[in-house]
PDB file of C-alpha atoms in Angstrom:
ATOM      1  CA  MET W  37       0.000   0.000   0.000  1.00  0.00           C
ATOM      2  CA  LYS W  38       2.853   2.402   0.754  1.00  0.00           C
ATOM      3  CA  ARG W  39       4.457   1.591  -2.583  1.00  0.00           C
ATOM      4  CA  TRP W  40       1.233   2.508  -4.335  1.00  0.00           C
ATOM      5  CA  GLY W  41       1.096   5.817  -2.484  1.00  0.00           C
ATOM      6  CA  ILE W  42       4.654   6.700  -3.424  1.00  0.00           C
ATOM      7  CA  GLY W  43       4.047   5.718  -7.053  1.00  0.00           C
ATOM      8  CA  ALA W  44       0.849   7.759  -7.251  1.00  0.00           C
ATOM      9  CA  ALA W  45       2.593  10.746  -5.678  1.00  0.00           C
ATOM     10  CA  LEU W  46       5.421  10.525  -8.197  1.00  0.00           C
ATOM     11  CA  VAL W  47       3.004  10.342 -11.126  1.00  0.00           C
ATOM     12  CA  ALA W  48       1.011  13.269  -9.757  1.00  0.00           C
ATOM     13  CA  ALA W  49       4.191  15.280  -9.236  1.00  0.00           C
ATOM     14  CA  ALA W  50       5.280  14.663 -12.825  1.00  0.00           C
ATOM     15  CA  VAL W  51       1.902  15.802 -14.145  1.00  0.00           C
ATOM     16  CA  LEU W  52       1.933  18.853 -11.910  1.00  0.00           C
ATOM     17  CA  LEU W  53       5.459  19.834 -12.883  1.00  0.00           C
ATOM     18  CA  ALA W  54       4.629  19.516 -16.568  1.00  0.00           C
ATOM     19  CA  GLY W  55       1.608  21.740 -15.991  1.00  0.00           C
ATOM     20  CA  CYS W  56       3.656  24.308 -14.090  1.00  0.00           C
ATOM     21  CA  ASP W  57       6.156  24.539 -16.940  1.00  0.00           C
ATOM     22  CA  GLN W  58       3.333  25.252 -19.347  1.00  0.00           C
ATOM     23  CA  VAL W  59       1.821  27.844 -17.006  1.00  0.00           C
ATOM     24  CA  ASN W  60       5.217  29.556 -16.689  1.00  0.00           C
ATOM     25  CA  SER W  61       5.538  29.545 -20.462  1.00  0.00           C
ATOM     26  CA  ALA W  62       2.100  31.120 -20.755  1.00  0.00           C
ATOM     27  CA  ALA W  63       3.080  33.759 -18.193  1.00  0.00           C
ATOM     28  CA  ASP W  64       6.176  34.612 -20.246  1.00  0.00           C
ATOM     29  CA  GLN W  65       3.990  35.025 -23.325  1.00  0.00           C
ATOM     30  CA  VAL W  66       1.729  37.375 -21.379  1.00  0.00           C
ATOM     31  CA  ASP W  67       4.678  39.553 -20.466  1.00  0.00           C
ATOM     32  CA  SER W  68       5.664  39.885 -24.113  1.00  0.00           C
ATOM     33  CA  ALA W  69       2.148  40.388 -25.517  1.00  0.00           C
ATOM     34  CA  ALA W  70       0.751  43.609 -24.062  1.00  0.00           C
ATOM     35  CA  GLY W  71      -2.390  43.659 -26.215  1.00  0.00           C
ATOM     36  CA  SER W  72      -4.261  40.777 -24.574  1.00  0.00           C
ATOM     37  CA  ALA W  73      -2.527  40.787 -21.201  1.00  0.00           C
ATOM     38  CA  GLY W  74      -5.678  41.592 -19.206  1.00  0.00           C
ATOM     39  CA  ARG W  75      -7.578  38.448 -20.200  1.00  0.00           C
ATOM     40  CA  THR W  76      -4.596  36.114 -20.191  1.00  0.00           C
ATOM     41  CA  VAL W  77      -3.268  37.184 -16.790  1.00  0.00           C
ATOM     42  CA  ASP W  78      -6.531  36.016 -15.213  1.00  0.00           C
ATOM     43  CA  LYS W  79      -6.175  32.636 -16.907  1.00  0.00           C
ATOM     44  CA  VAL W  80      -2.512  32.266 -15.948  1.00  0.00           C
ATOM     45  CA  LYS W  81      -3.162  33.265 -12.350  1.00  0.00           C
ATOM     46  CA  ALA W  82      -6.106  30.870 -12.028  1.00  0.00           C
ATOM     47  CA  CYS W  83      -4.168  28.043 -13.661  1.00  0.00           C
ATOM     48  CA  GLY W  84      -1.109  28.580 -11.483  1.00  0.00           C
ATOM     49  CA  GLU W  85      -3.123  28.611  -8.289  1.00  0.00           C
ATOM     50  CA  ALA W  86      -5.192  25.573  -9.302  1.00  0.00           C
ATOM     51  CA  LEU W  87      -2.130  23.553 -10.232  1.00  0.00           C
ATOM     52  CA  GLY W  88      -0.644  24.498  -6.865  1.00  0.00           C
ATOM     53  CA  LEU W  89      -3.742  23.091  -5.146  1.00  0.00           C
ATOM     54  CA  ALA W  90      -3.313  19.668  -6.729  1.00  0.00           C
ATOM     55  CA  ASP W  91      -2.929  17.081  -4.007  1.00  0.00           C
ATOM     56  CA  LEU W  92       0.313  15.177  -4.411  1.00  0.00           C
ATOM     57  CA  ASN W  93      -0.164  13.237  -1.198  1.00  0.00           C
ATOM     58  CA  PRO W  94      -2.802  10.531  -1.538  1.00  0.00           C
ATOM     59  CA  ASP W  95      -2.627   9.813   2.214  1.00  0.00           C
ATOM     60  CA  PRO W  96      -6.311   9.222   3.037  1.00  0.00           C
ATOM     61  CA  ALA W  97      -6.341  11.162   6.314  1.00  0.00           C
ATOM     62  CA  LYS W  98      -4.732  14.270   4.874  1.00  0.00           C
ATOM     63  CA  LEU W  99      -6.578  14.073   1.565  1.00  0.00           C
ATOM     64  CA  LYS W 100     -10.021  14.087   3.126  1.00  0.00           C
ATOM     65  CA  GLU W 101      -8.979  16.698   5.682  1.00  0.00           C
ATOM     66  CA  ARG W 102      -7.954  19.196   2.965  1.00  0.00           C
ATOM     67  CA  ALA W 103     -10.621  18.344   0.381  1.00  0.00           C
ATOM     68  CA  LEU W 104     -13.242  20.854   1.552  1.00  0.00           C
ATOM     69  CA  ASP W 105     -10.841  23.797   1.386  1.00  0.00           C
ATOM     70  CA  LYS W 106      -9.475  22.737  -2.007  1.00  0.00           C
ATOM     71  CA  GLU W 107     -12.976  22.325  -3.404  1.00  0.00           C
ATOM     72  CA  ARG W 108     -13.978  25.796  -2.182  1.00  0.00           C
ATOM     73  CA  ARG W 109     -10.849  27.473  -3.560  1.00  0.00           C
ATOM     74  CA  LEU W 110     -11.196  25.766  -6.962  1.00  0.00           C
ATOM     75  CA  ARG W 111     -14.840  26.872  -7.235  1.00  0.00           C
ATOM     76  CA  GLU W 112     -13.831  30.448  -6.372  1.00  0.00           C
ATOM     77  CA  LEU W 113     -11.195  30.357  -9.099  1.00  0.00           C
ATOM     78  CA  ALA W 114     -13.737  28.972 -11.570  1.00  0.00           C
ATOM     79  CA  GLY W 115     -16.072  31.827 -10.705  1.00  0.00           C
ATOM     80  CA  ASN W 116     -13.369  34.411 -11.346  1.00  0.00           C
ATOM     81  CA  VAL W 117     -12.022  33.220 -14.693  1.00  0.00           C
ATOM     82  CA  GLN W 118     -13.592  34.225 -18.007  1.00  0.00           C
ATOM     83  CA  GLN W 119     -12.454  31.371 -20.253  1.00  0.00           C
ATOM     84  CA  GLN W 120     -15.098  28.628 -20.294  1.00  0.00           C
ATOM     85  CA  ASP W 121     -12.615  25.802 -20.899  1.00  0.00           C
ATOM     86  CA  VAL W 122     -10.573  26.839 -17.864  1.00  0.00           C
ATOM     87  CA  LYS W 123     -13.750  27.299 -15.820  1.00  0.00           C
ATOM     88  CA  ASN W 124     -14.874  23.774 -16.771  1.00  0.00           C
ATOM     89  CA  ALA W 125     -11.499  22.255 -15.870  1.00  0.00           C
ATOM     90  CA  LEU W 126     -11.469  24.030 -12.495  1.00  0.00           C
ATOM     91  CA  THR W 127     -15.019  22.891 -11.767  1.00  0.00           C
ATOM     92  CA  GLY W 128     -14.061  19.319 -12.684  1.00  0.00           C
ATOM     93  CA  MET W 129     -11.199  19.409 -10.198  1.00  0.00           C
ATOM     94  CA  ALA W 130     -13.508  20.901  -7.545  1.00  0.00           C
ATOM     95  CA  ASP W 131     -16.008  18.103  -8.188  1.00  0.00           C
ATOM     96  CA  SER W 132     -13.215  15.597  -7.619  1.00  0.00           C
ATOM     97  CA  TYR W 133     -12.522  17.059  -4.168  1.00  0.00           C
ATOM     98  CA  LEU W 134     -16.255  17.093  -3.400  1.00  0.00           C
ATOM     99  CA  GLN W 135     -16.446  13.430  -4.363  1.00  0.00           C
ATOM    100  CA  VAL W 136     -13.534  12.460  -2.112  1.00  0.00           C
ATOM    101  CA  GLN W 137     -15.336  14.039   0.858  1.00  0.00           C
ATOM    102  CA  LYS W 138     -18.216  11.614   0.362  1.00  0.00           C
ATOM    103  CA  GLU W 139     -16.229   8.436  -0.249  1.00  0.00           C
ATOM    104  CA  ARG W 140     -14.843   5.878   2.169  1.00  0.00           C
ATOM    105  CA  ILE W 141     -11.294   7.017   1.540  1.00  0.00           C
ATOM    106  CA  GLU W 142      -9.697   4.524   3.940  1.00  0.00           C
ATOM    107  CA  ASP W 143      -9.951   1.854   1.226  1.00  0.00           C
ATOM    108  CA  ALA W 144      -6.808   1.752  -0.944  1.00  0.00           C
ATOM    109  CA  GLY W 145      -8.910   0.897  -4.014  1.00  0.00           C
ATOM    110  CA  VAL W 146     -11.006   4.036  -3.527  1.00  0.00           C
ATOM    111  CA  VAL W 147      -7.852   6.136  -3.148  1.00  0.00           C
ATOM    112  CA  ALA W 148      -6.406   4.597  -6.317  1.00  0.00           C
ATOM    113  CA  ALA W 149      -9.583   5.289  -8.317  1.00  0.00           C
ATOM    114  CA  TRP W 150      -9.808   8.852  -6.988  1.00  0.00           C
ATOM    115  CA  THR W 151      -6.141   9.504  -7.760  1.00  0.00           C
ATOM    116  CA  LYS W 152      -6.620   8.258 -11.325  1.00  0.00           C
ATOM    117  CA  ARG W 153      -9.682  10.485 -11.853  1.00  0.00           C
ATOM    118  CA  ASN W 154      -7.940  13.447 -10.268  1.00  0.00           C
ATOM    119  CA  LEU W 155      -4.872  13.017 -12.466  1.00  0.00           C
ATOM    120  CA  GLU W 156      -7.127  12.980 -15.542  1.00  0.00           C
ATOM    121  CA  ARG W 157      -8.786  16.208 -14.393  1.00  0.00           C
ATOM    122  CA  LEU W 158      -5.413  17.734 -13.604  1.00  0.00           C
ATOM    123  CA  ASP W 159      -4.193  16.804 -17.082  1.00  0.00           C
ATOM    124  CA  ALA W 160      -7.302  18.450 -18.591  1.00  0.00           C
ATOM    125  CA  LEU W 161      -6.531  21.621 -16.615  1.00  0.00           C
ATOM    126  CA  ARG W 162      -2.913  21.542 -17.690  1.00  0.00           C
ATOM    127  CA  LYS W 163      -3.996  21.301 -21.344  1.00  0.00           C
ATOM    128  CA  VAL W 164      -6.390  24.258 -21.203  1.00  0.00           C
ATOM    129  CA  CYS W 165      -3.805  26.298 -19.343  1.00  0.00           C
ATOM    130  CA  ALA W 166      -1.117  25.729 -21.983  1.00  0.00           C
TER     131      ALA W 166
END
């Protein structure tokens, strides 16, 4: 079970780091493109914060403990971003944290399924943030 947790954390970290590189690249483009900076800065800020919220520790006790706050923050970000694709990705991640609050997270199979779904949603966010 510990091996699974370490493996899932490593996969999640790789996805997150790839997403952060793309967000940083987008931020650099914003700095060089003054014309559309207002709209894009909101997207970059929301994407950066959301990617930072991604849970890289699938420890059931900590995951469930932090899920409510992460869900709330992701929904706030979704409400403050104009781009519908980003809004949808943020809402999908928030739904994932809502779901984990309702599940019996002590079961390793449930944690594995949640981690898989969350990584898919994180990947979707990373793609719309690129």
